[in-house]
Short mmCIF file of C-alpha atoms and ligand atoms in Angstrom, two decimals:
data_model
loop_
_atom_site.label_atom_id
_atom_site.label_comp_id
_atom_site.label_asym_id
_atom_site.label_seq_id
_atom_site.Cartn_x
_atom_site.Cartn_y
_atom_site.Cartn_z
CA UNK I 1 -4.10 -27.88 3.83
CA UNK I 2 -0.52 -28.38 2.71
CA UNK I 3 1.04 -26.15 0.10
CA UNK I 4 1.49 -29.02 -2.34
CA UNK I 5 -2.15 -30.04 -2.07
CA UNK I 6 -3.23 -26.43 -2.64
CA UNK I 7 -0.89 -26.19 -5.62
CA UNK I 8 -2.31 -29.42 -7.11
CA UNK I 9 -5.88 -28.19 -6.69
CA UNK I 10 -5.01 -24.89 -8.29
CA UNK I 11 -3.41 -26.59 -11.28
CA UNK I 12 -6.43 -28.87 -11.71
CA UNK I 13 -8.92 -26.01 -11.38
CA UNK I 14 -7.03 -23.81 -13.84
CA UNK I 15 -6.75 -26.63 -16.34
CA UNK I 16 -10.43 -27.41 -16.01
CA UNK I 17 -11.36 -23.78 -16.68
CA UNK I 18 -9.02 -23.65 -19.65
CA UNK I 19 -10.37 -26.90 -21.04
CA UNK I 20 -13.96 -25.76 -20.59
CA UNK I 21 -13.28 -22.53 -22.45
CA UNK I 22 -11.35 -24.31 -25.19
CA UNK I 23 -13.96 -27.11 -25.42
CA UNK I 24 -16.81 -24.64 -25.72
CA UNK I 25 -14.92 -22.80 -28.46
CA UNK I 26 -14.22 -25.97 -30.43
CA UNK I 27 -17.77 -27.25 -29.94
CA UNK I 28 -19.48 -24.10 -31.19
CA UNK I 29 -17.08 -23.61 -34.09
CA UNK I 30 -17.64 -27.21 -35.19
CA UNK I 31 -21.42 -26.87 -34.87
CA UNK I 32 -21.33 -23.68 -36.89
CA UNK I 33 -19.02 -25.12 -39.51
CA UNK I 34 -21.01 -28.32 -40.01
CA UNK I 35 -24.34 -26.45 -40.31
CA UNK I 36 -22.75 -24.01 -42.77
CA UNK I 37 -21.48 -26.91 -44.89
CA UNK I 38 -24.92 -28.54 -44.83
CA UNK I 39 -26.56 -25.24 -45.81
CA UNK I 40 -24.16 -24.87 -48.73
CA UNK I 41 -25.01 -28.32 -50.01
CA UNK I 42 -28.74 -27.63 -49.61
CA UNK I 43 -28.36 -24.40 -51.59
CA UNK I 44 -26.45 -26.23 -54.30
CA UNK I 45 -29.02 -29.03 -54.55
CA UNK I 46 -31.79 -26.44 -54.75
CA UNK I 47 -30.00 -24.53 -57.55
CA UNK I 48 -29.50 -27.75 -59.51
CA UNK I 49 -33.12 -28.74 -59.05
CA UNK I 50 -34.50 -25.34 -60.03
CA UNK I 51 -32.29 -25.29 -63.09
CA UNK I 52 -33.78 -28.64 -64.09
CA UNK I 53 -37.39 -27.59 -63.58
CA UNK I 54 -39.08 -26.25 -66.73
CA UNK I 55 -41.71 -23.54 -66.55
CA UNK I 56 -44.14 -22.48 -69.22
CA UNK I 57 -46.58 -19.57 -69.06
CA UNK I 58 -46.58 -19.53 -65.29
CA UNK I 59 -47.00 -23.28 -65.12
CA UNK I 60 -44.46 -25.76 -63.78
CA UNK I 61 -43.73 -28.63 -66.13
CA UNK I 62 -42.35 -31.53 -64.16
CA UNK I 63 -42.78 -34.10 -66.92
CA UNK I 64 -39.14 -34.06 -67.99
CA UNK I 65 -37.33 -33.14 -64.74
CA UNK I 66 -35.07 -34.93 -62.26
CA UNK I 67 -38.22 -36.18 -60.55
CA UNK I 68 -38.59 -38.54 -63.42
CA UNK I 69 -34.93 -39.56 -63.63
CA UNK I 70 -34.20 -42.69 -61.66
CA UNK I 71 -30.51 -42.01 -61.34
CA UNK I 72 -31.04 -38.49 -59.97
CA UNK I 73 -33.52 -39.82 -57.46
CA UNK I 74 -31.06 -42.49 -56.36
CA UNK I 75 -28.33 -39.88 -56.03
CA UNK I 76 -30.57 -37.67 -53.81
CA UNK I 77 -31.53 -40.70 -51.74
CA UNK I 78 -27.94 -41.55 -51.26
CA UNK I 79 -27.23 -38.01 -49.98
CA UNK I 80 -30.36 -38.32 -47.81
CA UNK I 81 -31.80 -35.23 -49.42
CA UNK I 82 -35.51 -34.65 -50.09
CA UNK I 83 -36.89 -32.34 -52.80
CA UNK I 84 -40.42 -30.94 -52.72
CA UNK I 85 -42.18 -28.69 -55.18
CA UNK I 86 -45.21 -26.66 -54.07
CA UNK I 87 -47.62 -24.47 -55.98
CA UNK I 88 -47.99 -20.77 -55.13
CA UNK I 89 -50.84 -21.71 -52.80
CA UNK I 90 -48.68 -24.22 -50.92
CA UNK I 91 -50.08 -27.39 -52.45
CA UNK I 92 -47.64 -30.18 -52.92
CA UNK I 93 -46.99 -30.76 -56.63
CA UNK I 94 -44.12 -33.19 -56.57
CA UNK I 95 -41.83 -34.84 -54.04
CA UNK I 96 -38.73 -36.95 -54.10
CA UNK I 97 -36.79 -38.38 -51.16
CA UNK I 98 -37.27 -39.86 -47.69
CA UNK I 99 -38.87 -36.97 -45.73
CA UNK I 100 -42.15 -36.13 -47.33
CA UNK I 101 -44.74 -35.61 -44.67
CA UNK I 102 -43.32 -32.46 -43.03
CA UNK I 103 -45.57 -29.39 -43.37
CA UNK I 104 -44.39 -26.33 -45.30
CA UNK I 105 -44.08 -23.50 -42.80
CA UNK I 106 -46.40 -20.57 -43.78
CA UNK I 107 -43.64 -18.04 -43.07
CA UNK I 108 -41.27 -19.83 -45.49
CA UNK I 109 -44.00 -19.90 -48.17
CA UNK I 110 -44.72 -16.20 -47.67
CA UNK I 111 -41.05 -15.32 -47.99
CA UNK I 112 -40.69 -17.47 -51.12
CA UNK I 113 -43.64 -15.63 -52.70
CA UNK I 114 -41.70 -12.43 -52.03
CA UNK I 115 -38.79 -14.03 -53.95
CA UNK I 116 -36.81 -14.62 -50.74
CA UNK I 117 -35.16 -17.80 -49.46
CA UNK I 118 -35.34 -19.32 -45.95
CA UNK I 119 -33.17 -21.68 -43.92
CA UNK I 120 -34.76 -23.29 -40.89
CA UNK I 121 -34.28 -26.19 -38.53
CA UNK I 122 -37.31 -28.43 -37.82
CA UNK I 123 -37.98 -31.67 -36.06
CA UNK I 124 -39.88 -34.58 -37.41
CA UNK I 125 -43.07 -35.02 -35.38
CA UNK I 126 -42.75 -38.82 -35.58
CA UNK I 127 -39.28 -39.64 -34.44
CA UNK I 128 -38.01 -36.27 -33.20
CA UNK I 129 -35.25 -36.22 -35.81
CA UNK I 130 -33.94 -32.78 -36.57
CA UNK I 131 -33.88 -31.43 -40.15
CA UNK I 132 -32.44 -28.53 -41.98
CA UNK I 133 -34.64 -27.08 -44.71
CA UNK I 134 -34.04 -24.57 -47.45
CA UNK I 135 -37.01 -22.95 -49.17
CA UNK I 136 -36.58 -21.05 -52.46
CA UNK I 137 -38.95 -19.57 -55.07
CA UNK I 138 -39.18 -20.94 -58.61
CA UNK I 139 -39.20 -17.84 -60.79
CA UNK I 140 -40.23 -17.35 -64.46
CA UNK I 141 -39.79 -13.90 -66.01
CA UNK I 142 -39.63 -12.28 -62.62
CA UNK I 143 -42.83 -13.99 -61.45
CA UNK I 144 -42.95 -16.64 -58.71
CA UNK I 145 -44.56 -19.73 -60.22
CA UNK I 146 -43.88 -22.19 -57.44
CA UNK I 147 -41.81 -23.03 -54.40
CA UNK I 148 -38.98 -25.57 -54.04
CA UNK I 149 -37.94 -26.98 -50.68
CA UNK I 150 -34.83 -29.05 -50.03
CA UNK I 151 -34.58 -31.01 -46.78
CA UNK I 152 -31.68 -32.87 -45.22
CA UNK I 153 -31.28 -34.65 -41.93
CA UNK I 154 -29.11 -33.07 -39.23
CA UNK I 155 -28.39 -36.54 -37.87
CA UNK I 156 -24.76 -36.62 -38.96
CA UNK I 157 -24.10 -33.17 -37.60
CA UNK I 158 -25.76 -34.02 -34.32
CA UNK I 159 -23.86 -37.25 -34.06
CA UNK I 160 -20.50 -35.59 -34.65
CA UNK I 161 -21.31 -32.97 -32.03
CA UNK I 162 -22.48 -35.58 -29.57
CA UNK I 163 -19.22 -37.48 -29.99
CA UNK I 164 -17.19 -34.33 -29.39
CA UNK I 165 -19.31 -33.49 -26.33
CA UNK I 166 -18.69 -36.92 -24.94
CA UNK I 167 -14.96 -36.67 -25.51
CA UNK I 168 -14.80 -33.29 -23.82
CA UNK I 169 -16.95 -34.22 -20.83
CA UNK I 170 -15.06 -37.45 -20.26
CA UNK I 171 -11.57 -36.23 -21.19
CA UNK I 172 -11.52 -32.93 -19.26
CA UNK I 173 -11.93 -34.36 -15.76
CA UNK I 174 -9.43 -37.11 -16.59
CA UNK I 175 -6.86 -34.52 -17.75
CA UNK I 176 -7.53 -32.32 -14.73
CA UNK I 177 -7.02 -35.32 -12.47
CA UNK I 178 -3.74 -36.16 -14.19
CA UNK I 179 -2.66 -32.51 -13.90
CA UNK I 180 -3.51 -32.53 -10.18
CA UNK I 181 -1.34 -35.59 -9.62
CA UNK I 182 1.44 -34.06 -11.70
CA UNK I 183 1.15 -30.78 -9.84
CA UNK I 184 1.25 -32.56 -6.51
CA UNK I 185 4.43 -34.44 -7.30
CA UNK I 186 6.12 -31.40 -8.86
CA UNK I 187 5.26 -29.30 -5.79
CA UNK I 188 6.46 -32.08 -3.50
CA UNK I 189 9.76 -32.17 -5.37
CA UNK I 190 10.18 -28.42 -5.32
CA UNK I 191 9.29 -28.15 -1.63
CA UNK I 192 11.42 -31.00 -0.40
CA UNK I 193 14.30 -28.62 0.56
CA UNK I 194 11.83 -26.56 2.57
CA UNK I 195 11.12 -29.62 4.68
CA UNK I 196 14.79 -29.94 5.24
CA UNK I 197 14.96 -26.29 6.32
CA UNK I 198 12.11 -26.92 8.78
CA UNK I 199 13.80 -29.99 10.26
CA UNK I 200 17.11 -28.15 10.67
CA UNK I 201 15.45 -25.07 12.13
CA UNK I 202 13.77 -27.30 14.72
CA UNK I 203 17.06 -28.81 15.73
CA UNK I 204 18.77 -25.44 16.23
CA UNK I 205 18.70 -24.01 19.72
CA UNK I 206 20.27 -20.86 21.09
CA UNK I 207 23.08 -22.95 22.63
CA UNK I 208 24.04 -24.50 19.37
CA UNK I 209 23.97 -21.99 16.54
CA UNK I 210 26.77 -23.74 14.70
CA UNK I 211 24.42 -25.86 12.59
CA UNK I 212 23.93 -24.87 8.96
CA UNK I 213 21.55 -26.17 6.29
CA UNK I 214 24.36 -26.51 3.81
CA UNK I 215 21.98 -27.10 0.89
CA UNK I 216 23.63 -27.09 -2.54
CA UNK I 217 23.75 -23.49 -3.76
CA UNK I 218 21.12 -23.05 -6.46
CA UNK I 219 19.88 -19.73 -7.69
CA UNK I 220 16.20 -20.54 -7.31
CA UNK I 221 13.89 -19.24 -4.57
CA UNK I 222 14.48 -22.18 -2.27
CA UNK I 223 18.26 -22.04 -2.76
CA UNK I 224 18.25 -18.34 -1.92
CA UNK I 225 16.05 -18.98 1.11
CA UNK I 226 18.43 -21.61 2.37
CA UNK I 227 21.43 -19.34 1.80
CA UNK I 228 19.73 -16.44 3.56
CA UNK I 229 18.82 -18.73 6.43
CA UNK I 230 22.45 -19.87 6.75
CA UNK I 231 23.67 -16.25 6.64
CA UNK I 232 21.23 -15.30 9.36
CA UNK I 233 22.40 -18.18 11.50
CA UNK I 234 26.02 -17.13 10.98
CA UNK I 235 25.18 -13.57 12.09
CA UNK I 236 23.24 -14.80 15.11
CA UNK I 237 26.05 -17.19 15.99
CA UNK I 238 28.56 -14.34 15.76
CA UNK I 239 26.38 -12.00 17.80
CA UNK I 240 25.82 -14.61 20.52
CA UNK I 241 29.52 -15.40 20.66
CA UNK I 242 30.41 -11.70 20.97
CA UNK I 243 27.78 -11.22 23.66
CA UNK I 244 29.16 -14.12 25.65
CA UNK I 245 32.71 -12.81 25.18
CA UNK I 246 31.59 -9.36 26.35
CA UNK I 247 30.02 -10.74 29.50
CA UNK I 248 33.09 -12.82 30.27
CA UNK I 249 35.42 -9.84 29.64
CA UNK I 250 33.23 -7.50 31.72
CA UNK I 251 33.22 -9.91 34.67
CA UNK I 252 36.95 -10.31 34.37
CA UNK I 253 37.48 -6.52 34.33
CA UNK I 254 35.24 -6.02 37.37
CA UNK I 255 37.09 -8.72 39.28
CA UNK I 256 40.46 -7.00 39.04
CA UNK I 257 39.68 -3.85 41.09
CA UNK I 258 37.57 -5.90 43.51
CA UNK I 259 40.47 -8.27 44.12
CA UNK I 260 42.80 -5.27 44.63
CA UNK I 261 40.34 -3.80 47.18
CA UNK I 262 40.10 -7.12 49.01
CA UNK I 263 43.89 -7.34 49.18
CA UNK I 264 44.20 -3.76 50.55
CA UNK I 265 41.57 -4.49 53.17
CA UNK I 266 43.02 -7.77 54.38
CA UNK I 267 46.60 -6.40 54.52
CA UNK I 268 45.47 -3.29 56.41
CA UNK I 269 43.34 -5.23 58.89
CA UNK I 270 45.98 -7.87 59.64
CA UNK I 271 47.41 -5.72 62.45
CA UNK I 272 46.98 -2.37 64.12
CA UNK I 273 48.29 0.47 61.96
CA UNK I 274 49.17 4.11 62.26
CA UNK I 275 46.68 6.75 61.15
CA UNK I 276 48.94 7.50 58.16
CA UNK I 277 48.78 3.85 57.05
CA UNK I 278 44.98 3.89 57.29
CA UNK I 279 44.88 7.11 55.29
CA UNK I 280 47.09 5.59 52.62
CA UNK I 281 44.89 2.47 52.48
CA UNK I 282 41.78 4.59 52.15
CA UNK I 283 43.36 6.54 49.29
CA UNK I 284 44.18 3.25 47.54
CA UNK I 285 40.62 2.06 48.11
CA UNK I 286 39.26 5.34 46.70
CA UNK I 287 41.43 4.87 43.58
CA UNK I 288 40.06 1.37 43.05
CA UNK I 289 36.46 2.50 43.64
CA UNK I 290 36.98 5.26 41.09
CA UNK I 291 38.24 2.72 38.62
CA UNK I 292 35.26 0.47 39.33
CA UNK I 293 32.84 3.35 38.89
CA UNK I 294 34.45 4.40 35.60
CA UNK I 295 34.27 0.82 34.37
CA UNK I 296 30.62 0.30 35.29
CA UNK I 297 29.70 3.65 33.71
CA UNK I 298 31.44 2.64 30.51
CA UNK I 299 29.68 -0.71 30.53
CA UNK I 300 26.33 0.95 31.11
CA UNK I 301 26.96 3.36 28.28
CA UNK I 302 27.89 0.55 25.91
CA UNK I 303 24.81 -1.45 26.92
CA UNK I 304 22.50 1.53 26.40
CA UNK I 305 24.04 2.45 23.07
CA UNK I 306 25.05 6.00 22.36
CA UNK I 307 22.30 6.95 19.93
CA UNK I 308 21.32 10.49 20.87
CA UNK I 309 17.87 10.06 22.45
CA UNK I 310 15.02 12.17 21.07
CA UNK I 311 15.14 15.68 22.46
CA UNK I 312 18.77 15.51 23.58
CA UNK I 313 19.80 16.40 20.01
CA UNK I 314 20.73 20.05 19.85
CA UNK I 315 22.67 22.46 17.63
CA UNK I 316 26.29 22.38 18.86
CA UNK I 317 29.15 24.76 18.08
CA UNK I 318 31.75 22.08 17.33
CA UNK I 319 34.63 24.60 17.04
CA UNK I 320 34.15 25.81 20.62
CA UNK I 321 33.56 22.27 21.85
CA UNK I 322 36.87 21.06 20.36
CA UNK I 323 38.74 24.09 21.76
CA UNK I 324 37.35 23.39 25.23
CA UNK I 325 38.21 19.69 25.11
CA UNK I 326 41.75 20.53 23.94
CA UNK I 327 42.13 23.12 26.70
CA UNK I 328 41.06 20.67 29.36
CA UNK I 329 43.57 18.05 28.24
CA UNK I 330 46.43 20.44 27.51
CA UNK I 331 47.85 20.31 31.09
CA UNK I 332 48.01 16.51 30.84
CA UNK I 333 49.89 16.75 27.48
CA UNK I 334 52.23 19.45 28.67
CA UNK I 335 53.04 17.47 31.78
CA UNK I 336 54.45 14.81 29.41
CA UNK I 337 56.25 17.49 27.37
CA UNK I 338 53.86 17.17 24.39
CA UNK I 339 52.51 20.06 22.33
CA UNK I 340 48.76 20.03 21.80
CA UNK I 341 47.82 21.98 18.69
CA UNK I 342 44.17 22.77 17.98
CA UNK I 343 43.73 23.83 14.33
CA UNK I 344 39.97 24.29 14.11
CA UNK I 345 38.24 27.07 12.12
CA UNK I 346 35.46 28.90 13.92
CA UNK I 347 31.76 28.40 13.22
CA UNK I 348 31.53 24.64 12.59
CA UNK I 349 28.22 23.30 13.87
CA UNK I 350 26.63 19.85 14.15
CA UNK I 351 23.45 18.53 15.73
CA UNK I 352 23.76 15.90 18.42
CA UNK I 353 24.34 15.11 22.05
CA UNK I 354 26.89 17.53 23.53
CA UNK I 355 27.96 15.29 26.44
CA UNK I 356 28.39 12.29 24.17
CA UNK I 357 30.50 14.29 21.69
CA UNK I 358 32.70 15.61 24.50
CA UNK I 359 33.19 12.02 25.70
CA UNK I 360 34.15 10.98 22.15
CA UNK I 361 36.86 13.64 21.72
CA UNK I 362 38.12 13.30 25.29
CA UNK I 363 38.60 9.57 24.68
CA UNK I 364 40.57 10.20 21.48
CA UNK I 365 42.74 12.95 22.98
CA UNK I 366 43.27 11.00 26.16
CA UNK I 367 44.52 8.00 24.12
CA UNK I 368 46.74 10.30 22.03
CA UNK I 369 48.37 11.64 25.19
CA UNK I 370 48.59 8.18 26.76
CA UNK I 371 50.27 6.55 23.76
CA UNK I 372 52.63 9.37 22.76
CA UNK I 373 56.02 9.78 24.45
CA UNK I 374 57.36 12.76 22.51
CA UNK I 375 56.25 15.11 19.77
CA UNK I 376 52.86 16.66 19.38
CA UNK I 377 49.15 15.98 19.12
CA UNK I 378 47.17 17.89 16.51
CA UNK I 379 43.42 18.34 16.35
CA UNK I 380 42.04 19.55 12.99
CA UNK I 381 38.51 20.03 11.71
CA UNK I 382 37.35 20.60 8.15
CA UNK I 383 33.90 21.02 6.63
CA UNK I 384 33.30 18.73 3.60
CA UNK I 385 30.39 18.64 1.15
CA UNK I 386 28.16 16.47 3.35
CA UNK I 387 30.06 16.08 6.60
CA UNK I 388 32.51 17.50 9.07
CA UNK I 389 35.85 15.74 9.49
CA UNK I 390 37.71 15.97 12.77
CA UNK I 391 41.12 14.33 13.01
CA UNK I 392 43.21 13.65 16.10
CA UNK I 393 46.77 12.92 15.06
CA UNK I 394 49.70 12.00 17.29
CA UNK I 395 53.37 11.17 16.90
CA UNK I 396 53.19 8.27 19.35
CA UNK I 397 53.87 4.56 19.37
CA UNK I 398 51.19 3.80 16.75
CA UNK I 399 49.81 0.35 16.02
CA UNK I 400 50.68 -2.49 13.70
CA UNK I 401 48.27 -3.06 10.84
CA UNK I 402 46.83 -6.29 12.25
CA UNK I 403 45.37 -4.42 15.24
CA UNK I 404 43.62 -1.69 13.27
CA UNK I 405 40.49 -3.69 12.56
CA UNK I 406 40.14 -4.66 16.24
CA UNK I 407 40.89 -1.53 18.24
CA UNK I 408 37.23 -0.55 18.18
CA UNK I 409 36.14 -3.89 19.66
CA UNK I 410 35.07 -3.82 23.27
CA UNK I 411 37.87 -4.75 25.71
CA UNK I 412 40.43 -4.96 22.93
CA UNK I 413 43.87 -3.78 23.90
CA UNK I 414 46.79 -3.88 21.57
CA UNK I 415 49.33 -4.85 24.15
CA UNK I 416 48.51 -5.40 27.81
CA UNK I 417 52.02 -4.23 28.81
CA UNK I 418 51.79 -0.74 27.40
CA UNK I 419 48.29 0.07 28.60
CA UNK I 420 48.20 -0.75 32.25
CA UNK I 421 45.39 1.64 33.05
CA UNK I 422 43.18 1.13 30.02
CA UNK I 423 40.02 -0.94 29.92
CA UNK I 424 39.80 -1.36 26.18
CA UNK I 425 36.37 0.27 26.17
CA UNK I 426 37.28 3.85 25.20
CA UNK I 427 37.42 3.41 21.45
CA UNK I 428 34.34 1.11 21.41
CA UNK I 429 32.39 3.87 23.11
CA UNK I 430 33.87 6.53 20.83
CA UNK I 431 32.85 4.64 17.70
CA UNK I 432 29.40 3.97 19.11
CA UNK I 433 28.92 7.71 19.71
CA UNK I 434 30.09 8.59 16.17
CA UNK I 435 27.74 5.98 14.67
CA UNK I 436 24.93 7.09 16.91
CA UNK I 437 25.24 10.53 15.27
CA UNK I 438 25.05 8.96 11.80
CA UNK I 439 28.83 9.33 11.37
CA UNK I 440 31.90 7.13 11.54
CA UNK I 441 35.20 6.74 13.35
CA UNK I 442 38.23 5.40 11.48
CA UNK I 443 41.94 5.02 12.19
CA UNK I 444 45.19 5.07 10.24
CA UNK I 445 48.36 4.23 12.11
CA UNK I 446 51.99 3.24 11.62
CA UNK I 447 53.90 1.47 14.34
CA UNK I 448 56.31 3.88 16.11
CA UNK I 449 55.25 6.75 13.84
CA UNK I 450 51.87 7.77 15.17
CA UNK I 451 48.15 7.43 14.64
CA UNK I 452 45.41 9.49 13.03
CA UNK I 453 41.81 8.99 14.22
CA UNK I 454 39.17 10.57 11.96
CA UNK I 455 35.63 11.31 13.06
CA UNK I 456 33.15 12.18 10.35
CA UNK I 457 29.82 13.68 11.37
CA UNK I 458 27.00 14.43 8.94
CA UNK I 459 26.01 18.07 8.78
P1 ADP E 1 42.31 1.70 26.38
O1 ADP E 1 41.51 1.98 27.55
O2 ADP E 1 43.15 0.47 26.53
O3 ADP E 1 43.08 2.86 25.89
P2 ADP E 1 40.84 2.04 23.98
O4 ADP E 1 39.62 1.37 23.49
O5 ADP E 1 40.78 3.50 24.16
O6 ADP E 1 41.25 1.30 25.28
O7 ADP E 1 42.00 1.67 23.00
C1 ADP E 1 42.17 0.35 22.54
C2 ADP E 1 43.64 0.08 22.21
O8 ADP E 1 43.99 0.83 21.06
C3 ADP E 1 44.56 0.54 23.29
O9 ADP E 1 44.84 -0.53 24.13
C4 ADP E 1 45.82 0.99 22.56
O10 ADP E 1 46.70 -0.07 22.46
C5 ADP E 1 45.33 1.32 21.17
N1 ADP E 1 45.29 2.76 20.93
C6 ADP E 1 44.28 3.59 21.11
N2 ADP E 1 44.64 4.87 20.79
C7 ADP E 1 45.90 4.82 20.37
C8 ADP E 1 46.82 5.79 19.89
N3 ADP E 1 46.49 7.09 19.78
N4 ADP E 1 48.08 5.38 19.57
C9 ADP E 1 48.42 4.08 19.70
N5 ADP E 1 47.58 3.13 20.13
C10 ADP E 1 46.31 3.47 20.48
#
């Protein structure tokens, strides 16, 4: 069942329930109100009649009452009201009006003799017409001398109620039907953009993620859905593009050492050579294989992600780790005439993967040495409120601002000329390790002045 059909049915069902409740309320209030009004008029007629009836020494004198007055009788007839006077024993003494042959209920008579009044609803045995009756005592000096009964037809009341019932029973389904149609068309209107989303989503394949819904931006649910859908497509598109770029770059990088090895082999095998030549060729081949191995390891690491796997996480003395890394790279720095200063207080600890953290700081220090011609490299570490900050600062060639947002991208190199031996993967791996530890890696740099890389690790 479609959403719009379900919506239409719900609207109709809810309206029907509401109409039924409202109709019942109106019906019963009207029934109550009309009966009350009739009862009031009966009570009034009875009071008038009793006031007109004369009593003398426990006897009812009807000789000079409304029963004799033609105009009063006509008036009662017009109002369709019947008056009946009974003796204490229940014998009919006098009547006036259209409904005369209904029996006086014994319970009403008994109550009247106790000076009490009764309202009751009866039906005429002949034609099944309903009546309302009011029975009241006729009292003289505190003694009941007779009983008066006033009767009126409930026809008008019943007719009014029947008409209302008809209107409700006929009108409610019609209204519900109209509401169902209205609900259907409203839902269809509101859901039209969803159909458009479905059609577009069907047309989008992994090869062509450039399509967008491009629905007009509205702040309703559907508008937000469409916008979210477009954003998701943009992210997927971006991710796919980067993935493709990565594969292309990786293949390209792997081809370079392989081509070099092929060249060495074909040159060496072109003629007979001296043992020294073969040795030199083998050394060259070993260099290229080393490079290939380093590259494939980096690629593997990037593909795996550097999140510390469960269990590998351990408590690490970061101060000692930084000292050791600095010591291992100091010969490299000193060979270039650079000072490597390690300004790290003792006792800093983090939890994480020791090998990964070593790789991270070796990458940063290695770059600092590579891209600094003179001056010094300084490693500092400070404990903050929630994290540890390690900086690696150099006085090297630095980078222009436009490169700063890209240096952490895989295979990104600022300038092919100045980094003949780099792969462009070192900083990508370093950032991945920092993020894998819940931290971050950022850079500040000025061209020809130096760079500062900052690693923050949560404690
Ligand atoms: P690479 O293997 O080329 O060094 P990285 O990912 O480690 O790859 O670095 C990316 C680029 O960022 C490098 O090509 C280099 O131009 C620049 N870079 C990295 N570290 C520094 C630094 N300390 N000073 C200047 N430039 C740097």
